[in-house]
mmCIF file of C-alpha atoms and ligand atoms in Angstrom:
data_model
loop_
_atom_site.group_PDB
_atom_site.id
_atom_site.type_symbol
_atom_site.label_atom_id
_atom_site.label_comp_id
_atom_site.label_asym_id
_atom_site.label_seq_id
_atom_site.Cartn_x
_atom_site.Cartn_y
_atom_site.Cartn_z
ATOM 1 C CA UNK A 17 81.398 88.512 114.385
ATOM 2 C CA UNK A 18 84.596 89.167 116.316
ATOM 3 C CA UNK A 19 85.931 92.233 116.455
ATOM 4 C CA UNK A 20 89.311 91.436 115.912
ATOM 5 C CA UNK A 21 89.753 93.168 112.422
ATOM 6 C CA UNK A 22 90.337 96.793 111.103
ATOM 7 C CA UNK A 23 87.995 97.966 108.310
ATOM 8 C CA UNK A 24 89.090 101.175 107.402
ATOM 9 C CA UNK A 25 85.403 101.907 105.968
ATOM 10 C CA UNK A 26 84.945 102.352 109.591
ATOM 11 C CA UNK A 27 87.060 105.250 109.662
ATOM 12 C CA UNK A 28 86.325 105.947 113.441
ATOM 13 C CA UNK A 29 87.906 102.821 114.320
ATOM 14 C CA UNK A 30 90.614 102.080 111.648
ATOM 15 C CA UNK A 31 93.664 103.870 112.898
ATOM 16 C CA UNK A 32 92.942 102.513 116.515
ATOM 17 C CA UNK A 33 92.255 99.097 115.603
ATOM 18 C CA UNK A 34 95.226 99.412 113.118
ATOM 19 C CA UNK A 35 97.707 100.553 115.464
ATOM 20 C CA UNK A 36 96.789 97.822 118.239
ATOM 21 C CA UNK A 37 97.339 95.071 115.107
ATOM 22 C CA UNK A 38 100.594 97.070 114.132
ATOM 23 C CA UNK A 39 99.178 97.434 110.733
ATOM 24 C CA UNK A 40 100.751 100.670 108.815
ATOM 25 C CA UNK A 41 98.692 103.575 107.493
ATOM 26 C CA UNK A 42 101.524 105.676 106.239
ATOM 27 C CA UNK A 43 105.162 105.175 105.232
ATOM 28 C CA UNK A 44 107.738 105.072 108.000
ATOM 29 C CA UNK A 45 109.699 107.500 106.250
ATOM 30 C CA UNK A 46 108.238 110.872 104.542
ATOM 31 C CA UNK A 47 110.459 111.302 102.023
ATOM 32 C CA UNK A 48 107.791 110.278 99.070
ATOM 33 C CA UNK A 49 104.143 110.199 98.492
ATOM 34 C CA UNK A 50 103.213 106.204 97.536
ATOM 35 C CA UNK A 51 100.336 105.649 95.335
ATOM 36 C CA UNK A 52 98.844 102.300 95.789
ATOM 37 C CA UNK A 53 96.514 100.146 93.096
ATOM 38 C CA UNK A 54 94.693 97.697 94.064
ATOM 39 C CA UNK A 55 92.599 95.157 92.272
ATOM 40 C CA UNK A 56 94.718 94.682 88.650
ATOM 41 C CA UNK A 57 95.920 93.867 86.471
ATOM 42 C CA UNK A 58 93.117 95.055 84.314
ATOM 43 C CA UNK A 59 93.160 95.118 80.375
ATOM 44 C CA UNK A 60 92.425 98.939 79.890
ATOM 45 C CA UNK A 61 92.833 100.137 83.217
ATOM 46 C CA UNK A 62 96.218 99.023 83.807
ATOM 47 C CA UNK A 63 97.435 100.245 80.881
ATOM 48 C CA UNK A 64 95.911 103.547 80.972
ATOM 49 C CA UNK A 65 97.545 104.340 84.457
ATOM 50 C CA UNK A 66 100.762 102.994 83.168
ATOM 51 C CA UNK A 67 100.767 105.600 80.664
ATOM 52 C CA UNK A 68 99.935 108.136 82.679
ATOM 53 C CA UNK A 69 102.461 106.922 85.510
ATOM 54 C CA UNK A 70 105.397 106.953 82.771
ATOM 55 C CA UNK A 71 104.294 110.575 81.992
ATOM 56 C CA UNK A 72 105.336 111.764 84.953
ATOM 57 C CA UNK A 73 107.930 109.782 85.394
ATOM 58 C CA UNK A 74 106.388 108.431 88.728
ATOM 59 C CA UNK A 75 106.674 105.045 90.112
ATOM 60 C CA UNK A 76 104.352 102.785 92.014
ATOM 61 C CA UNK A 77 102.736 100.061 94.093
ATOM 62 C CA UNK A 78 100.293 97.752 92.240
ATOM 63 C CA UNK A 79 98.177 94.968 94.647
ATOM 64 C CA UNK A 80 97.742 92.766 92.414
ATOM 65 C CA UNK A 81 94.832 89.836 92.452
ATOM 66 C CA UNK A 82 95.974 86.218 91.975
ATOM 67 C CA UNK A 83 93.315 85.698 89.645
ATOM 68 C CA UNK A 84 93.780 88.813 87.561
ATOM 69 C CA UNK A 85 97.146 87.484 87.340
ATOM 70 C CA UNK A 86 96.234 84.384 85.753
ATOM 71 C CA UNK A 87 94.171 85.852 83.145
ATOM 72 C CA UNK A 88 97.034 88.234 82.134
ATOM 73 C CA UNK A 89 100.390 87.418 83.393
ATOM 74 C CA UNK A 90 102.120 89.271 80.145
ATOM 75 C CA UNK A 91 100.404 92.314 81.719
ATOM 76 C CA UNK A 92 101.286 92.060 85.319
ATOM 77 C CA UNK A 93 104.968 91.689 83.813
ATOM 78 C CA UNK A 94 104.627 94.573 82.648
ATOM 79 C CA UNK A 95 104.240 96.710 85.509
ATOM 80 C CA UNK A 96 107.058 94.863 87.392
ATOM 81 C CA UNK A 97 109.374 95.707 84.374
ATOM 82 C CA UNK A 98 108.064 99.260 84.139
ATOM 83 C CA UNK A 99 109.407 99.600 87.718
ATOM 84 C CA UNK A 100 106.669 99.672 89.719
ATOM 85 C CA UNK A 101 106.631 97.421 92.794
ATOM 86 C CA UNK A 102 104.164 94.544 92.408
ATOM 87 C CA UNK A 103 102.104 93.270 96.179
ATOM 88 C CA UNK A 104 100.076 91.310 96.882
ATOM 89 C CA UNK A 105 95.928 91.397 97.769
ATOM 90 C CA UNK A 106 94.638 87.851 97.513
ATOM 91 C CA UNK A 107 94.137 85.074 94.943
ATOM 92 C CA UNK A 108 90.260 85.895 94.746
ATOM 93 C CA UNK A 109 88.753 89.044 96.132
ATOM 94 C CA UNK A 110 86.799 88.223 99.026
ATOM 95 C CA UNK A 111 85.866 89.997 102.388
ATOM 96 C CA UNK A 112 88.403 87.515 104.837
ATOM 97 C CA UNK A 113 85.859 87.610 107.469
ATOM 98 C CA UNK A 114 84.008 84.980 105.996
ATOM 99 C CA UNK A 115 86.768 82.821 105.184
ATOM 100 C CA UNK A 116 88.819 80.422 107.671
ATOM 101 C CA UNK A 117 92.200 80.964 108.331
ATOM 102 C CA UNK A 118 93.617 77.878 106.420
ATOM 103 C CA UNK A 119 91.675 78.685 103.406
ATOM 104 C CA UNK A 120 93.010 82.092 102.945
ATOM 105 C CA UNK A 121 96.644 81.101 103.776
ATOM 106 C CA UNK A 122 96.195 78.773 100.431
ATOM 107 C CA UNK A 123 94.737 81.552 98.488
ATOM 108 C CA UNK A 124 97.766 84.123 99.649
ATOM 109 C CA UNK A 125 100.244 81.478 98.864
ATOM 110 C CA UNK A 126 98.691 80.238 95.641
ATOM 111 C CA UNK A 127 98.361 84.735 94.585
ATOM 112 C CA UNK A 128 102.083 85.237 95.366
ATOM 113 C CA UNK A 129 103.374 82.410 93.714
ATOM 114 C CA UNK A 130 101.242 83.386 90.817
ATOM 115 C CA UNK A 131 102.678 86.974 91.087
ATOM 116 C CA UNK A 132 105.800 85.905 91.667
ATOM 117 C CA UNK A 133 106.118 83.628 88.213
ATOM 118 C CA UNK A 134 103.990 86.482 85.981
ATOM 119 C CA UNK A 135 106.544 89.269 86.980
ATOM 120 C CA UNK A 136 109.654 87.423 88.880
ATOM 121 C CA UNK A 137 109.145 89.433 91.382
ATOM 122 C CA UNK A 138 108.772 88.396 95.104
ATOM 123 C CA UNK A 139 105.457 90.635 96.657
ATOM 124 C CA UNK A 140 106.694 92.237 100.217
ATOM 125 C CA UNK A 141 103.552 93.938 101.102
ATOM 126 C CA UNK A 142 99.672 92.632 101.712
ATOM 127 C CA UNK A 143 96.570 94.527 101.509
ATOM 128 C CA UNK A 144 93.834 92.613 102.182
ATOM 129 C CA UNK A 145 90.425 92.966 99.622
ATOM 130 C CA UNK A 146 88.390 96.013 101.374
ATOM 131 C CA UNK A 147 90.910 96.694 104.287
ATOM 132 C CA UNK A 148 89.896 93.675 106.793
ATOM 133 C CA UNK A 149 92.118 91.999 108.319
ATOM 134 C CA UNK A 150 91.618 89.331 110.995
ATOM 135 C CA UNK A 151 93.945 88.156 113.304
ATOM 136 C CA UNK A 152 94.644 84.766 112.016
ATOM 137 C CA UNK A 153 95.338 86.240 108.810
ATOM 138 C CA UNK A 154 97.767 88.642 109.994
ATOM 139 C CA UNK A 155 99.660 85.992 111.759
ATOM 140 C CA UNK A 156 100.295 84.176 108.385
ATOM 141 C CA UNK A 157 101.266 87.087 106.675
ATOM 142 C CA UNK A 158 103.769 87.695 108.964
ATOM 143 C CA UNK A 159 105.383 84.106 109.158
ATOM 144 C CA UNK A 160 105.558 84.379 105.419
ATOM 145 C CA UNK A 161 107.779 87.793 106.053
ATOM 146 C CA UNK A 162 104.767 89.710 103.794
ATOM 147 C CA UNK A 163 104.334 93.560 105.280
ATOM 148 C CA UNK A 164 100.752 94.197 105.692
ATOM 149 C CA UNK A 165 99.963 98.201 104.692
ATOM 150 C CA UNK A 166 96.857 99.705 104.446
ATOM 151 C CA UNK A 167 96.677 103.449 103.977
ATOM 152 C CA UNK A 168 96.056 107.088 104.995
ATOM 153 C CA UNK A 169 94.269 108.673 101.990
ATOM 154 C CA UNK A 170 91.750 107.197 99.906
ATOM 155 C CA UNK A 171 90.140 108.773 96.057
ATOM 156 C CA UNK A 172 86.383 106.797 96.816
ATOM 157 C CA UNK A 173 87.660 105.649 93.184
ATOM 158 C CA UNK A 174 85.008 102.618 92.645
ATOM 159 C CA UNK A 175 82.169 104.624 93.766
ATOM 160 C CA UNK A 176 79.554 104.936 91.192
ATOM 161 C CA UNK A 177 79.205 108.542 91.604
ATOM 162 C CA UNK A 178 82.430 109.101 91.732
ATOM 163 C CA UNK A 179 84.448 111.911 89.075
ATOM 164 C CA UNK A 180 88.482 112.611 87.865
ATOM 165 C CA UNK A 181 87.922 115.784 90.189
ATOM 166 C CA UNK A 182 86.300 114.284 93.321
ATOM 167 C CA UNK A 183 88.944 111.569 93.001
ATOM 168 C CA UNK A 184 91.664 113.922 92.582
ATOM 169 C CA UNK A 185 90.324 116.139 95.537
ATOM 170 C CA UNK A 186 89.391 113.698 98.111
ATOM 171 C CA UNK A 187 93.383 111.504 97.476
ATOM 172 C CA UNK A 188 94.923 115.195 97.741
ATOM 173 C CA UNK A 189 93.075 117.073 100.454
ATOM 174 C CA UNK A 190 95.673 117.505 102.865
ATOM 175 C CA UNK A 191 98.232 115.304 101.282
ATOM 176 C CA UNK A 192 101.624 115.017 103.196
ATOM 177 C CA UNK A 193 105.147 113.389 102.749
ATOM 178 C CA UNK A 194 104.617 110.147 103.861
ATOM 179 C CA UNK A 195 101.075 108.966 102.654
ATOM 180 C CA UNK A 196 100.093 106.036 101.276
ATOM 181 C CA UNK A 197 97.435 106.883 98.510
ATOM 182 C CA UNK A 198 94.591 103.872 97.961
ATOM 183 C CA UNK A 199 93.478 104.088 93.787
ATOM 184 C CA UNK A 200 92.443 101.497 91.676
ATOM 185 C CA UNK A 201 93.546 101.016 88.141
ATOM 186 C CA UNK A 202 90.736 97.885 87.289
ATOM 187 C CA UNK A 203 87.178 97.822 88.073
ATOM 188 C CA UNK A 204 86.781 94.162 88.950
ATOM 189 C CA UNK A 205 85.735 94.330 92.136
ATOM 190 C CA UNK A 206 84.373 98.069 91.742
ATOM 191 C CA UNK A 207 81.916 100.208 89.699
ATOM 192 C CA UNK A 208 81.821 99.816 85.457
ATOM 193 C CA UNK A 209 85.093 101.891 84.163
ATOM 194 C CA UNK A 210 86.139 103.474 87.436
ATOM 195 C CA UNK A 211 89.640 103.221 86.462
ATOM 196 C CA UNK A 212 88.746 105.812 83.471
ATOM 197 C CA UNK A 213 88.168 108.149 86.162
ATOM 198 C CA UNK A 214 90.791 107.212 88.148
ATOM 199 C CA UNK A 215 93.161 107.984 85.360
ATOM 200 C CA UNK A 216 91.307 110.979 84.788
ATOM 201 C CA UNK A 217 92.316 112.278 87.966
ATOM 202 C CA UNK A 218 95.713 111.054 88.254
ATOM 203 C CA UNK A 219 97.647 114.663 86.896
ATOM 204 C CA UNK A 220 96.251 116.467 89.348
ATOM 205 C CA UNK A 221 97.184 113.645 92.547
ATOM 206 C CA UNK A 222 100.628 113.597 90.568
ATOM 207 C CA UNK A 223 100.680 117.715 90.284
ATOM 208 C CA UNK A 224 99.784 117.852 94.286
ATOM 209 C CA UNK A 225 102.486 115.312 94.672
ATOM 210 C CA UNK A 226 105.495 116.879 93.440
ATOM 211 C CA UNK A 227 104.097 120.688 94.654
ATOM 212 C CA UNK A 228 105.121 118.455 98.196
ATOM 213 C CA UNK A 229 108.423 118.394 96.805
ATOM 214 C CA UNK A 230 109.212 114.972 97.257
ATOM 215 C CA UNK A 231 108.512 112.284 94.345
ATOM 216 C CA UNK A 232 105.464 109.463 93.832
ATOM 217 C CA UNK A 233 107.640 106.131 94.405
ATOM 218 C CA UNK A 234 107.264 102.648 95.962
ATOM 219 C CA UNK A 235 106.522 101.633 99.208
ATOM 220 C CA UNK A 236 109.505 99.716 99.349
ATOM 221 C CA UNK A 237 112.527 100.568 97.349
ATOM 222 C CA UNK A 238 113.725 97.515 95.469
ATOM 223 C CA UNK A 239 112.384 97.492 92.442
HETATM 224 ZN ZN1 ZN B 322 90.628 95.345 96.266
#
């Protein structure tokens, strides 16, 4: 294995190995907390965070999967027309390290065309499935114009043992202007129903939010 890719699970090494690959962690400008959601869209879960989004009157970032897409397209409309921003985190969900470079090219291309005819919506930012990049990958992403983003606070939302309040606590602890909050609203690729806790815990990330004084919004403003 080469160690030319940034795992964030490997906190030690992530913002190192994420700087020297220019990858971003945080928002260039602080002027809004973005929550990210990675893994939809999801029947229930999607829906559920919607809801609970529209509540507050807060806008997002949803990663979608390529695949997930293709199940539900109606859905992933949905979220685009809700005025979230839609991005992009693979046709299938696999670990990239395993995968050559010309393989998951195809499988970006072939998720953000899919993305792109569910919501008519271009995606602008990549997330790779579980953080890893390599440096082939990043190459293509780049050609294509995509802005890779990974991010500076996490909820451990598709743990098993995870709850709404450890959730809540571990996205918030220390939450500043600026971050780029990693959730999940489908459980996919995760632990049975995590998204039910993630929703669970999303009034109190959204409460910490605005007590910053700046509002939960895209990464990128065009929606
Ligand atoms: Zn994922």
């Amino acid at each position: 294995m080469r160690a030319d890719w940034v795992c964030p699970a490997l906190a030690a090494h992530a913002p190192r190995l994420a700087a020297a690959y220019r990858v971003e962690l945080r928002l260039p400008d602080p002027d809004r907390v973005a929550l990210t959601f990675d893994d939809g869209p999801h029947p229930r879960g999607t829906p559920a965070v919607l809801a609970e989004l529209d509540r507050r009157g807060a806008r997002a970032t949803f990663f979608l999967v390529g695949e997930q897409v293709a199940r539900d397209p109606a859905l992933a409309r949905e979220v685009a027309d809700a005025g979230h921003e839609v991005a992009l985190h693979g046709y299938r969900h696999t670990l990239l390290l395993r995968r050559r470079v010309a393989e998951v090219a195809g499988d970006l291309d072939r998720a953000a065309a899919a993305i792109a005819d569910a919501t008519g919506a271009a995606p602008q930012l990549y997330r790779p499935p579980y953080g890893v990049f390599s440096s082939g990958v990043l190459a293509h992403v780049r050609t294509r114009g995509w802005r890779p983003l990974l991010w500076s606070r996490w909820g451990r939302d598709w743990e098993r043992r995870a709850t709404a309040s450890s959730i809540a606590r571990r996205a918030t602890t220390g939450l500043r202007p600026g971050d780029v909050v990693l959730l999940h609203d489908s459980d996919a690729y995760s632990s049975a129903d995590s998204w039910r806790r993630t929703t669970g815990a999303l009034p109190s990330v959204l409460e910490a939010v605005a007590a910053l004084g700046v509002p939960a919004s895209p990464v990128t403003h065009s929606t």
